[in-house]
CSV table of C-alpha atoms in Angstrom, one decimal:
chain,number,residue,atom,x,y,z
A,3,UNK,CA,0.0,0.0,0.0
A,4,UNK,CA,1.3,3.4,-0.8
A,5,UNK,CA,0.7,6.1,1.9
A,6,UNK,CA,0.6,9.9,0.2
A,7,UNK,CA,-0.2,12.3,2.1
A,8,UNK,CA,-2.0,15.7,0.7
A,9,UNK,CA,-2.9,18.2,2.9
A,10,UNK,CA,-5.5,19.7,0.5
A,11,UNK,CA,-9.1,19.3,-0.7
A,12,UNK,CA,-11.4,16.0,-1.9
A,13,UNK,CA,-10.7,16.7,-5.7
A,14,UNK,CA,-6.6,16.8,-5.6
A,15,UNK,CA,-7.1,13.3,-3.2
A,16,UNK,CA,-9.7,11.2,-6.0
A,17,UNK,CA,-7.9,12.1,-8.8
A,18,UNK,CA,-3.9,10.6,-7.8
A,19,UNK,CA,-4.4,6.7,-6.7
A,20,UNK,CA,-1.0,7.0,-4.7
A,21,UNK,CA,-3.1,9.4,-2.4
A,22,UNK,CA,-4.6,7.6,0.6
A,23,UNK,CA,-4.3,9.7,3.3
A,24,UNK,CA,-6.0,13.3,2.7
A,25,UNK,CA,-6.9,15.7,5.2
A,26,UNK,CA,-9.0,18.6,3.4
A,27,UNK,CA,-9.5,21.9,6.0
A,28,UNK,CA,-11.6,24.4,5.4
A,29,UNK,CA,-12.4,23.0,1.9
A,30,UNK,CA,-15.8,22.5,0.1
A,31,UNK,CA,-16.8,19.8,-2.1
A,32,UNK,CA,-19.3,21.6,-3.9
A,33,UNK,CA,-17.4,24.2,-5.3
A,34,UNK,CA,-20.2,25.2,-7.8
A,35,UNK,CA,-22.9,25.7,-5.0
A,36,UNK,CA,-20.6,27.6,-3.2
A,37,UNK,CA,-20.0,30.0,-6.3
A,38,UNK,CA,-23.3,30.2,-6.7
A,39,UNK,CA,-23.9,31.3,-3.4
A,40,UNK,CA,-21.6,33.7,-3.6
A,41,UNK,CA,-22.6,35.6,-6.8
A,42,UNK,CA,-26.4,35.5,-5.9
A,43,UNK,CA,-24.9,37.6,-2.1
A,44,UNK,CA,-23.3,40.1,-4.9
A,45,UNK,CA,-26.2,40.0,-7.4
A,46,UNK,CA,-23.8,38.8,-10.2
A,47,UNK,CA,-25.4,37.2,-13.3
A,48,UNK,CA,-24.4,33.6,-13.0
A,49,UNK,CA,-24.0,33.0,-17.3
A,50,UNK,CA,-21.3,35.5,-16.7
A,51,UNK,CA,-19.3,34.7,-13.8
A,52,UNK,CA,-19.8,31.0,-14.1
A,53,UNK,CA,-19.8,30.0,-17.7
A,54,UNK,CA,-21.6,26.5,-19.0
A,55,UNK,CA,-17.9,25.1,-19.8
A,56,UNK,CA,-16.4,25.8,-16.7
A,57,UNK,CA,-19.2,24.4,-14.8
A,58,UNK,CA,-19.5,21.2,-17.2
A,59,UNK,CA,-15.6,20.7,-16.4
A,60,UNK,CA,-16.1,21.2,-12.5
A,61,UNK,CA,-19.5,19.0,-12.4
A,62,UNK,CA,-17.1,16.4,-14.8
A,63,UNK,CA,-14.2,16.5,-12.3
A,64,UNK,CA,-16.7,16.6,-9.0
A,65,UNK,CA,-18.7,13.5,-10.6
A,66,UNK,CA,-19.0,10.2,-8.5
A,67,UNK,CA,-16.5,11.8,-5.6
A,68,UNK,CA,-17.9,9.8,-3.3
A,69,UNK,CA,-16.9,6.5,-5.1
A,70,UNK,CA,-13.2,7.6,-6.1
A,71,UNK,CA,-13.0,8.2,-2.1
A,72,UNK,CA,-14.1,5.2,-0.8
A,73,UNK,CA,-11.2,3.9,0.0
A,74,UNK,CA,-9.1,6.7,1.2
A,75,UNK,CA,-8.6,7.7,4.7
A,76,UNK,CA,-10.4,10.7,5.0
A,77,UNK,CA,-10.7,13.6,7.6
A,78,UNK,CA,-12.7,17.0,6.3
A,79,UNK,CA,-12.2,19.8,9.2
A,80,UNK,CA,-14.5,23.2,9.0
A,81,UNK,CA,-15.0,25.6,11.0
A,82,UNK,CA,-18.5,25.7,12.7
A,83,UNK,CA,-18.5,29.8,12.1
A,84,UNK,CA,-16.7,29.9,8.8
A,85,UNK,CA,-18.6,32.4,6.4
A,86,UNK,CA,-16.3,32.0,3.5
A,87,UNK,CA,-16.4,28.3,2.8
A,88,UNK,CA,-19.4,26.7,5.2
A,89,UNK,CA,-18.9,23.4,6.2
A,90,UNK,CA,-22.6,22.7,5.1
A,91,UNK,CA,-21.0,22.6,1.1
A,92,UNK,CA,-19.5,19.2,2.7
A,93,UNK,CA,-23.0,17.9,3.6
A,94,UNK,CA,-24.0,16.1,-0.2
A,95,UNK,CA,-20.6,14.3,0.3
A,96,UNK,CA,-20.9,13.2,3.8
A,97,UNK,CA,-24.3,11.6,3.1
A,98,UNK,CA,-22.8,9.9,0.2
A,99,UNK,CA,-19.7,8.4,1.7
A,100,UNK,CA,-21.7,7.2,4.3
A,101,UNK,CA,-23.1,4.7,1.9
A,102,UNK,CA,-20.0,4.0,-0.7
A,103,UNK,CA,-17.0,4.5,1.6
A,104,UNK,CA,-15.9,1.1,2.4
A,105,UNK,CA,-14.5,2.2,5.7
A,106,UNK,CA,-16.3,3.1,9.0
A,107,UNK,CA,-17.2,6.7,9.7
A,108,UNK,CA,-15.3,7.8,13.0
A,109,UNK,CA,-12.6,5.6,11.9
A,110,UNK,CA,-11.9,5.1,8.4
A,111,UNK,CA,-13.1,8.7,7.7
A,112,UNK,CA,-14.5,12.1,9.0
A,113,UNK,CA,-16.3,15.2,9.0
A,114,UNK,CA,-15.5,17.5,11.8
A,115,UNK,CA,-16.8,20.9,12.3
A,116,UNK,CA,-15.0,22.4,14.8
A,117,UNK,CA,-17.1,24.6,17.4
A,118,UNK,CA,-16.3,28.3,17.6
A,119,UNK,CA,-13.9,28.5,15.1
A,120,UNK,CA,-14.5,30.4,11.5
A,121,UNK,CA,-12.3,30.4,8.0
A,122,UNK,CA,-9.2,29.9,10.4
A,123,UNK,CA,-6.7,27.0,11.5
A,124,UNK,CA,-6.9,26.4,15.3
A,125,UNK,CA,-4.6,24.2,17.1
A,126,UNK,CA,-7.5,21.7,17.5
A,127,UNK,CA,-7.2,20.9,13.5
A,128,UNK,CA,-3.5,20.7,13.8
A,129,UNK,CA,-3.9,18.1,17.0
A,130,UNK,CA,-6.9,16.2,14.7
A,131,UNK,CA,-4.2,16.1,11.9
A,132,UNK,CA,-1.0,14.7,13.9
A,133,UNK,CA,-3.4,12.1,14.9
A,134,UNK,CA,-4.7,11.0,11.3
A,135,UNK,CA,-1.4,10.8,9.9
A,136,UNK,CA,-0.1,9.2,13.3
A,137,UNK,CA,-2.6,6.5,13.0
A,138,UNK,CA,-3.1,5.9,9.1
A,139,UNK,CA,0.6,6.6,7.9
A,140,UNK,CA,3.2,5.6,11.3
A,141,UNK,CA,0.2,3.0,12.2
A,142,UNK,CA,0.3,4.3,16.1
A,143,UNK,CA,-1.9,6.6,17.9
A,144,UNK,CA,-1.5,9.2,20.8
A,145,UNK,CA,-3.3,11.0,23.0
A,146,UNK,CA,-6.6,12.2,21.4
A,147,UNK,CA,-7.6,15.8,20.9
A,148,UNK,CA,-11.1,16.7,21.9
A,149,UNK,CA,-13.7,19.3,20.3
């Protein structure tokens, strides 16, 4: 088994096999709805700041996430106040992995949302981290951080 290790978001971590470690913070897996969102709070036309190609190519490259997952080890951190990327975008994915990830939620993979904390690191999601990459790429464990 190859352990890789990106510390980046769901897309980078489904598209390279040799990733199966990924720890996505403060990331979004639906980049489009969060776009969206975000024009419609400016009152920007959508056709112009989200053209039909660009959003073919994300929905293309966002397409059956779940399933290129399922076998990673997984742990999405947000921040319970963060305006600029809410962990709700996470949600879709979440409910999906639940169902194709071949792991056990808690163990194999994650979705935290860290209390009191907006579009920032805290040490919390450093502790969270060590740990992951403690357990799924050393193969030991120390103490646990709580929330």
């Amino acid at each position: 088994m190859s352990l890789t290790f990106v510390w980046g978001g769901c897309l980078s971590s489904s598209i390279d096999p040799r990733i199966t470690v990924a720890i996505p913070i403060v990331g979004t897996a639906d980049f489009l709805g969060l776009l969206t969102a975000r024009l419609n709070a400016s009152s920007l036309p959508e056709n112009e700041y989200l053209p039909q190609k660009f959003q073919q190519v994300v929905k293309q490259k966002m397409a059956h996430l779940d399933h290129r997952l399922k076998n990673t080890k997984l742990l999405m951190i947000s921040g319970e106040k963060d305006k600029l990327v809410p962990g709700f975008y996470n949600t879709h994915l979440v409910e999906k992995l639940k169902v194709t990830h071949s792991g056990k939620k808690g163990h194999d993979w994650d979705f935290i949302i860290v209390p009191d904390c907006g579009h920032e690191w805290k040490p919390l999601m450093f502790d969270l981290s060590r740990q992951w990459c403690q357990k799924w790429m050393l193969g030991t464990s120390t103490r646990q951080a709580h929330l």
